Tab-separated table of C-alpha atoms in Angstrom:
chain	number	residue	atom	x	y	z
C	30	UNK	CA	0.000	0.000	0.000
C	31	UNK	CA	1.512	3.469	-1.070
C	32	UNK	CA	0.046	7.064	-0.715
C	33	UNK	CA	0.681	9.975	-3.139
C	34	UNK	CA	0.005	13.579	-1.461
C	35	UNK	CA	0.197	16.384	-3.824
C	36	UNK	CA	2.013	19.194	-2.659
C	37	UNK	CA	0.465	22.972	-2.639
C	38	UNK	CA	3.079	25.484	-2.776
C	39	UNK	CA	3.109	29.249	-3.809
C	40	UNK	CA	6.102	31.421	-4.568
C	41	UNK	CA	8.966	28.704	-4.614
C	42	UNK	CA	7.564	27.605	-0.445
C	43	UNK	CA	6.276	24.515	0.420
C	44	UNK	CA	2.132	25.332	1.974
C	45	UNK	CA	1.620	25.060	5.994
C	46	UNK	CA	-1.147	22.636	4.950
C	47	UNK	CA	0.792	20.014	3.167
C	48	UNK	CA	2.100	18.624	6.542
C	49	UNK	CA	-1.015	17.975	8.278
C	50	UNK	CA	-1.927	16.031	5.336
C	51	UNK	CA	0.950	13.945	5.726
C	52	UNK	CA	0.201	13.191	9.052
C	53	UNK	CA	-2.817	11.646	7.864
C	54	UNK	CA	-0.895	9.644	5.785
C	55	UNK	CA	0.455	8.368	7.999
C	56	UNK	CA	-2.469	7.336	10.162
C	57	UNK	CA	-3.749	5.334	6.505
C	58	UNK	CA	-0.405	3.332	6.748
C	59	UNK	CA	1.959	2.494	3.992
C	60	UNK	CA	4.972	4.141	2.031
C	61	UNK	CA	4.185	7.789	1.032
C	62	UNK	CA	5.261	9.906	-1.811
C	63	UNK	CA	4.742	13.749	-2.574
C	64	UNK	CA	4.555	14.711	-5.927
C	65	UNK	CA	5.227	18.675	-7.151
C	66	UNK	CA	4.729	19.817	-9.681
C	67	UNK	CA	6.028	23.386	-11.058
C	68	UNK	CA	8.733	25.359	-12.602
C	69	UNK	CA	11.933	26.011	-10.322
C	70	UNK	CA	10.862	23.873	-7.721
C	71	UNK	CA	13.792	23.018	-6.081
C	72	UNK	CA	13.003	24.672	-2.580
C	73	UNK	CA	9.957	22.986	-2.282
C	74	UNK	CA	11.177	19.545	-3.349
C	75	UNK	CA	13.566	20.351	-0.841
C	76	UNK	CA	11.416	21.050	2.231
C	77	UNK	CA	9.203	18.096	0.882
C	78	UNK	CA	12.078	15.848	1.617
C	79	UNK	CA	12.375	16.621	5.126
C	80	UNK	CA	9.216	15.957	6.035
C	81	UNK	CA	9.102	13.090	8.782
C	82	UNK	CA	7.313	10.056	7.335
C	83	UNK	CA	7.698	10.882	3.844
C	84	UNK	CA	9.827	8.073	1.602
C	85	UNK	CA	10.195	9.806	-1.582
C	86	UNK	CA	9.335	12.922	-3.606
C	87	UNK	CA	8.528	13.163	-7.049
C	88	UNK	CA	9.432	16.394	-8.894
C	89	UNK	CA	8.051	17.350	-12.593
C	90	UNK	CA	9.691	20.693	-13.292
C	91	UNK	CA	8.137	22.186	-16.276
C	92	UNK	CA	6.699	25.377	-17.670
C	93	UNK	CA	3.169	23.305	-17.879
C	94	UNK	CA	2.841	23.841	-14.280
C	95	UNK	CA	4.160	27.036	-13.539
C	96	UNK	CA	1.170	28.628	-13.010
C	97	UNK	CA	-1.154	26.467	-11.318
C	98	UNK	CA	-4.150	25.202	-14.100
C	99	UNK	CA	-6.588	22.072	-12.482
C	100	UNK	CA	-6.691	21.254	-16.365
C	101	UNK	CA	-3.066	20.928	-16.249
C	102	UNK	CA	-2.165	19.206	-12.584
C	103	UNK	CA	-4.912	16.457	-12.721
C	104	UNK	CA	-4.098	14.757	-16.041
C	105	UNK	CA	-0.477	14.865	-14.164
C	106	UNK	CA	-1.564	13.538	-11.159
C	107	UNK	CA	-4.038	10.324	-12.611
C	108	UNK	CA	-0.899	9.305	-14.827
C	109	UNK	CA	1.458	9.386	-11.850
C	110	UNK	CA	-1.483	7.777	-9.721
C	111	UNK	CA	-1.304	4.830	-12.263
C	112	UNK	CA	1.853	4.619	-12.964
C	113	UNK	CA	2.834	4.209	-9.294
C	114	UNK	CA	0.046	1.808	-8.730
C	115	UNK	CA	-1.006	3.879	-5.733
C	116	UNK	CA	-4.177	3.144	-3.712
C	117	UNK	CA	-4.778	6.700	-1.417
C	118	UNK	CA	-4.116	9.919	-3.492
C	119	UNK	CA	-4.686	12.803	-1.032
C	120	UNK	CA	-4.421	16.980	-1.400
C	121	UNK	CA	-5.442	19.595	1.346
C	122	UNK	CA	-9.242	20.494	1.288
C	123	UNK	CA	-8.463	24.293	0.316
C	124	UNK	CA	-8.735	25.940	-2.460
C	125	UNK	CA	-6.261	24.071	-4.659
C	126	UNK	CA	-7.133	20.397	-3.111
C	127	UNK	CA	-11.362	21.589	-4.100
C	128	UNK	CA	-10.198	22.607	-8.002
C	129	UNK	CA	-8.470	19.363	-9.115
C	130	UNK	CA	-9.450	16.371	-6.853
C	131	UNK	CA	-12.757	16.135	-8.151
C	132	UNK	CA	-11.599	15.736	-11.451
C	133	UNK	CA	-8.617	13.022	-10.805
C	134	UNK	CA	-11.537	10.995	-9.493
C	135	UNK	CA	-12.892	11.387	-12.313
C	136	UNK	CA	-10.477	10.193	-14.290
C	137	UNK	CA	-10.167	7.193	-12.269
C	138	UNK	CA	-13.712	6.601	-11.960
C	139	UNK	CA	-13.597	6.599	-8.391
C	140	UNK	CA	-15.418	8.552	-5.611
C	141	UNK	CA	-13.903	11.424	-4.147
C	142	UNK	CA	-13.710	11.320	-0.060
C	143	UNK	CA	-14.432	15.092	0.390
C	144	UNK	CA	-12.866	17.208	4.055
C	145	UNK	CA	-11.705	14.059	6.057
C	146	UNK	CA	-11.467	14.721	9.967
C	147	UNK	CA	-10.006	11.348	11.021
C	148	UNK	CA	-8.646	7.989	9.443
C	149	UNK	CA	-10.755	5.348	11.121
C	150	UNK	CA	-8.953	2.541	8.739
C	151	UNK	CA	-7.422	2.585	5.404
C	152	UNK	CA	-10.250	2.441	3.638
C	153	UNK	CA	-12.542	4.248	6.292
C	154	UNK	CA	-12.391	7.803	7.471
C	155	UNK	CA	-14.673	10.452	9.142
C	156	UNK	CA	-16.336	13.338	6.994
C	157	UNK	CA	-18.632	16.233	8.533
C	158	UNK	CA	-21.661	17.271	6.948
C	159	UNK	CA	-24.785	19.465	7.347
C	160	UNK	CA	-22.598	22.093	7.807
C	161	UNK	CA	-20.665	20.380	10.187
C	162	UNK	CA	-23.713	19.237	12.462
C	163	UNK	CA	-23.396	15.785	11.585
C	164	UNK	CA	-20.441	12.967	11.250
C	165	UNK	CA	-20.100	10.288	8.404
C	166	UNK	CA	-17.963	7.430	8.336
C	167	UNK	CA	-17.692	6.336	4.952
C	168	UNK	CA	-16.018	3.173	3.875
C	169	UNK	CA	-14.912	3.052	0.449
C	170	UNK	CA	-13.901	-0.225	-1.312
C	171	UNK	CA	-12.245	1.401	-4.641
C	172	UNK	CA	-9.036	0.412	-5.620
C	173	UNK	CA	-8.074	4.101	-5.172
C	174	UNK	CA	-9.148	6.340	-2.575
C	175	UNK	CA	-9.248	9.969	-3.965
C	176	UNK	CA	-8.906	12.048	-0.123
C	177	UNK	CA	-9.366	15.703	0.221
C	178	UNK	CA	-8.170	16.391	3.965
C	179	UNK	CA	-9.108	19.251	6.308
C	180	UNK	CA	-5.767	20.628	7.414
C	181	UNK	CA	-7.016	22.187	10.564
C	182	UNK	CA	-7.916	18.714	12.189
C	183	UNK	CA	-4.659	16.779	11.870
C	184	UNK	CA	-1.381	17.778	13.732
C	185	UNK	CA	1.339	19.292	11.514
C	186	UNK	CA	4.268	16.573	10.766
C	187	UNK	CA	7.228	17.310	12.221
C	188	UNK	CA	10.934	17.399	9.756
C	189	UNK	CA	13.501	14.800	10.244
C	190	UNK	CA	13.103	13.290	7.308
C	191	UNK	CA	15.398	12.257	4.482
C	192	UNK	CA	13.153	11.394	1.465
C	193	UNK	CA	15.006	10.622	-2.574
C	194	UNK	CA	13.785	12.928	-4.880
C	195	UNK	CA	12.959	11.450	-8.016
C	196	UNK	CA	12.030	13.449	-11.187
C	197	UNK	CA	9.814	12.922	-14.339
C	198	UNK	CA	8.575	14.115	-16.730
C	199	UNK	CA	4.809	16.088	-17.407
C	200	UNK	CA	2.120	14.955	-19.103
C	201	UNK	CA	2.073	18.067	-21.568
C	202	UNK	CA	-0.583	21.044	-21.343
C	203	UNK	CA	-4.157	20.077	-21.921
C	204	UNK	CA	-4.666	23.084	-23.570
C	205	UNK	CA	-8.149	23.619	-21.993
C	206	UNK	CA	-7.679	26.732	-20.100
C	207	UNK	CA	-4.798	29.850	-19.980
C	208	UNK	CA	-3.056	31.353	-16.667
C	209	UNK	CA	-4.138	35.480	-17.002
C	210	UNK	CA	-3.278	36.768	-13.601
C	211	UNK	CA	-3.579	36.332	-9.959
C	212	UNK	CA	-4.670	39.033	-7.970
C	213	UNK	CA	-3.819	38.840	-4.261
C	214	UNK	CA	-4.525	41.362	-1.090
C	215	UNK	CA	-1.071	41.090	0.156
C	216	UNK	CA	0.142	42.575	3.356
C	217	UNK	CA	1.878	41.666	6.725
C	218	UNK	CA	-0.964	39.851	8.207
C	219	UNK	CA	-0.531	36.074	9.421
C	220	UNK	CA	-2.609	33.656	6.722
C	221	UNK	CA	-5.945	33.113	8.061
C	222	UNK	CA	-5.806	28.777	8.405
C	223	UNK	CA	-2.711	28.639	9.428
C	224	UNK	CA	-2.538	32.418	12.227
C	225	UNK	CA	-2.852	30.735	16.317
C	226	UNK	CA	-5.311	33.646	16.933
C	227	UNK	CA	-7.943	35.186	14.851
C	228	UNK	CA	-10.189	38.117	15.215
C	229	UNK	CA	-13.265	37.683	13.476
C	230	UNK	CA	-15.801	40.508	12.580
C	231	UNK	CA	-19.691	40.242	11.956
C	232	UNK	CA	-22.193	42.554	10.322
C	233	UNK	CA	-23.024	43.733	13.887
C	234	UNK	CA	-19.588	45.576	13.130
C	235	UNK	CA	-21.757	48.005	10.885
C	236	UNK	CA	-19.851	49.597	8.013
C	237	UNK	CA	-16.352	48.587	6.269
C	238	UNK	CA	-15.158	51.838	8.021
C	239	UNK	CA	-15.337	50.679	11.330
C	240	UNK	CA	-14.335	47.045	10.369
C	241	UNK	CA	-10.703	49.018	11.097
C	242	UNK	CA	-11.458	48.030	14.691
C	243	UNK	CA	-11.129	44.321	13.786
C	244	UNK	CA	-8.003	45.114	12.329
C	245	UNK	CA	-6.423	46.884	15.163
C	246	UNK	CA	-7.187	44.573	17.525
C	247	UNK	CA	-5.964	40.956	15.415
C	248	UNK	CA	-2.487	43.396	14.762
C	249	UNK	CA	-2.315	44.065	18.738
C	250	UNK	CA	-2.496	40.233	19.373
C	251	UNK	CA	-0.290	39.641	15.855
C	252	UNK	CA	-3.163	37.453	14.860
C	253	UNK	CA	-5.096	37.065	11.673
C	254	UNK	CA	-8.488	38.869	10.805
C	255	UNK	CA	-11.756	36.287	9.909
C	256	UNK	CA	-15.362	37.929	8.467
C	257	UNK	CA	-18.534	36.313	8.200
C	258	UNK	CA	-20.386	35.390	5.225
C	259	UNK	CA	-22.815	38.411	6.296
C	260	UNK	CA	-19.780	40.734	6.836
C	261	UNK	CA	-17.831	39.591	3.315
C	262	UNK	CA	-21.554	39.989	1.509
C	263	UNK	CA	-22.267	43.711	3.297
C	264	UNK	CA	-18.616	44.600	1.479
C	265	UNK	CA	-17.289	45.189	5.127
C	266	UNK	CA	-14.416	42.580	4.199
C	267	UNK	CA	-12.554	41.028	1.249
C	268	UNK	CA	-13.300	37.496	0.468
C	269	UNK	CA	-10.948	36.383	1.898
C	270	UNK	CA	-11.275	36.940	4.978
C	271	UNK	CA	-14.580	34.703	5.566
C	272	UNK	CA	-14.514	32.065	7.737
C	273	UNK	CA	-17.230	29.014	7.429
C	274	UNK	CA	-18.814	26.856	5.605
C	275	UNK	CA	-18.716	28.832	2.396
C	276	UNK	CA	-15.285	30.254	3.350
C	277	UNK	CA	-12.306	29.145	4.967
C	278	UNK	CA	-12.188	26.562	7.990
C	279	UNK	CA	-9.931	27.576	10.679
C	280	UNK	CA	-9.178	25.935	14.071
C	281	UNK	CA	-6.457	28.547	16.004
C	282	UNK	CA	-5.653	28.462	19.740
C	283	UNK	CA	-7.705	31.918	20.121
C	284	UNK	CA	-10.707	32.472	18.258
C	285	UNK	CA	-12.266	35.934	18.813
C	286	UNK	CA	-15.278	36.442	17.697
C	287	UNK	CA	-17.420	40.614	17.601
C	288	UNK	CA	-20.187	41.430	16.682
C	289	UNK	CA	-20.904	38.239	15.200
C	290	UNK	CA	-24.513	36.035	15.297
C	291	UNK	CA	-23.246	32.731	14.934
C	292	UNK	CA	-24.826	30.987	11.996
C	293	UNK	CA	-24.374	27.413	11.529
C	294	UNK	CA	-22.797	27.982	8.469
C	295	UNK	CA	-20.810	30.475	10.229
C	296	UNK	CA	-20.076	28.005	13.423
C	297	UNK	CA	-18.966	24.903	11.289
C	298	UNK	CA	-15.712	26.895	9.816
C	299	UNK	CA	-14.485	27.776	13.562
C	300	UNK	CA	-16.254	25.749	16.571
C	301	UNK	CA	-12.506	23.495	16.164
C	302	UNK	CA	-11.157	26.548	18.014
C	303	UNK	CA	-9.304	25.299	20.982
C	304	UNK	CA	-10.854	28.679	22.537
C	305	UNK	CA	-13.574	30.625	21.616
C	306	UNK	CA	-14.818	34.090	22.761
C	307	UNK	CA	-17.986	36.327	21.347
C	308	UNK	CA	-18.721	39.847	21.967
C	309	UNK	CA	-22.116	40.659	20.622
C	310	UNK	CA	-24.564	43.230	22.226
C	311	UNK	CA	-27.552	40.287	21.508
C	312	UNK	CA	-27.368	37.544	24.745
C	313	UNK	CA	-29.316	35.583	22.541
C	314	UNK	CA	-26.819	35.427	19.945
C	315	UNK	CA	-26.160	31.961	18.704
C	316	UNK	CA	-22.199	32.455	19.236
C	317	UNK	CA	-22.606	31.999	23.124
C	318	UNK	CA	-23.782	28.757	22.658
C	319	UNK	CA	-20.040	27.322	21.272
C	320	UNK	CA	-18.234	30.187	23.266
C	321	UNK	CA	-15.884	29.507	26.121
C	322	UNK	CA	-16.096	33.074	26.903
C	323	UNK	CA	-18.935	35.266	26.313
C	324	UNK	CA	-19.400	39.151	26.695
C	325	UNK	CA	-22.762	40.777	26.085
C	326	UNK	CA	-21.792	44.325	25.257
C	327	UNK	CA	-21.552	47.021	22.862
C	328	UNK	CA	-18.351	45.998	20.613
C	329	UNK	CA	-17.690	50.068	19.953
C	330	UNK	CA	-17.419	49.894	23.940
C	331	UNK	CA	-15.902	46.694	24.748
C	332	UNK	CA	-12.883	46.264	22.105
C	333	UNK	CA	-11.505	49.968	22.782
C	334	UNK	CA	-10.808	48.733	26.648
C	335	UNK	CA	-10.019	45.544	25.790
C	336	UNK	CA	-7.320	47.447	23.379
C	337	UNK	CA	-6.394	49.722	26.339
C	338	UNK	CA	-5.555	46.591	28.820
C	339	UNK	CA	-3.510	44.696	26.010
């Protein structure tokens, strides 16, 4: 039995969220192998290798996947999946891990397992849905398990390892779509799923204005900020920014969440925070119900003291 993990990296660094996935590899059992894919990839391959429990790395450096293209990286990743005769093929359930997966299983008319929480067995493995209400264990008996994993459940692996990098060749551009540009916020902030403390705002914050006051406080703590869907929708907050269901699933130490309801949509992309505390002027507010700590209070009152104690 042999894994294959495909490896998310941006600007010549190995992603945060690869390593949780190989700790769920190694929970499935059996040899595992990271493949990446890109152009100048030798950092990566590099931090790849050192990753504890990992036995080899594949590289394919090649202008194909310099840009990242699903179209591209899946016909890649099904012939390396056959090739190597693997029977678990796993990615990170972000972003990139949601674009291609679905269509490597595809390929190898299989299932997709979609946002695994915990490996039961290797062929059985724990899956929220309903918005996170609700647990499945599903037990797959395909001959390849295509596994999206949510990062924010497993334990990063530690390094230590020594893994032989092996290269190879593409499997040519599939000429279906064309890299234009990629359009990013920037700045000094910590990234959202991987930051120990977030700051989350609500549409109880009021305006995009005095969504500064979310800011201030997630820079005082050096944590990252979070927005709900309402929040993101009212144009109080990029995109990228919202955490839940629809958004991005985050489980820091310190979860801080103002002026914020507490939808269940809301809930099942942060109620993995070790510690959660809500400010919200409503004592009815759904947020008290998952909150370790809960203030009923004005947040235009409460979050200027709390930024005078810090």
């Amino acid at each position: 039995m042999s894994i294959l993990i495909i490896a998310e990296h941006h600007e010549g660094k190995l992603s945060h969220n690869v390593r949780p996935v190989v700790t769920a590899a190694k929970e499935i059992g059996g040899e595992i192998h990271v493949l990446v894919a890109g152009q100048g990839i030798g950092s990566v391959a590099d931090a790849a290798r050192t990753l504890d429990g990992v036995a080899k790395v594949i590289t394919v450096d090649d202008g194909v996947y310099k840009d990242y293209l699903a179209e591209n990286l899946a016909p890649l990743t099904v012939a390396v999946a056959k090739e190597g005769g693997y029977s678990h093929v796993l990615a990170p359930a972000t972003a990139f891990g949601k674009d291609f997966m679905p269509r490597v299983a595809v390929a190898l008319d299989v299932q997709q397992i979609s946002d695994i929480i915990r490996v039961e067995t290797a062929d059985t493995f724990v899956r929220p849905i309903y918005a996170g209400n609700a647990l499945a264990t599903v037990q797959s008996s395909d001959a390849v398990k295509v596994i999206t994993v949510r990062t924010s459940t497993f334990d990063k692996c530690a390094d230590g390892g020594n893994a032989a990098v092996e290269s190879r060749a593409g499997a040519g551009d599939a000429g279906l779509s064309e890299f234009v540009n990629l359009a990013t916020t920037g700045g000094d902030k910590p990234d959202l799923t991987a930051a120990s403390i977030v700051v989350s705002g609500g549409r109880g914050v009021g305006s995009k204005e005095d969504f500064k006051i979310i800011e201030d406080l997630a820079d005082k703590l050096g944590g990252a900020v979070g927005a709900s869907r309402a929040a993101v929708d009212s144009g109080y907050a990029p995109n990228d920014w919202q955490v839940g269901q629809t958004g991005k699933v985050v489980a820091p130490d310190l979860y801080i969440a103002i002026g914020l309801s507490g939808a269940i949509q809301h809930l099942a992309g942060m109620k993995g925070s070790k510690v959660i505390v809500a400010i919200n002027k409503d004592e009815n507010a759904p947020i008290f119900e998952v909150a370790d700590y809960g203030l009923v209070a004005d947040l235009f009152t409460a979050v200027p003291e709390m930024m005078q104690q810090l």
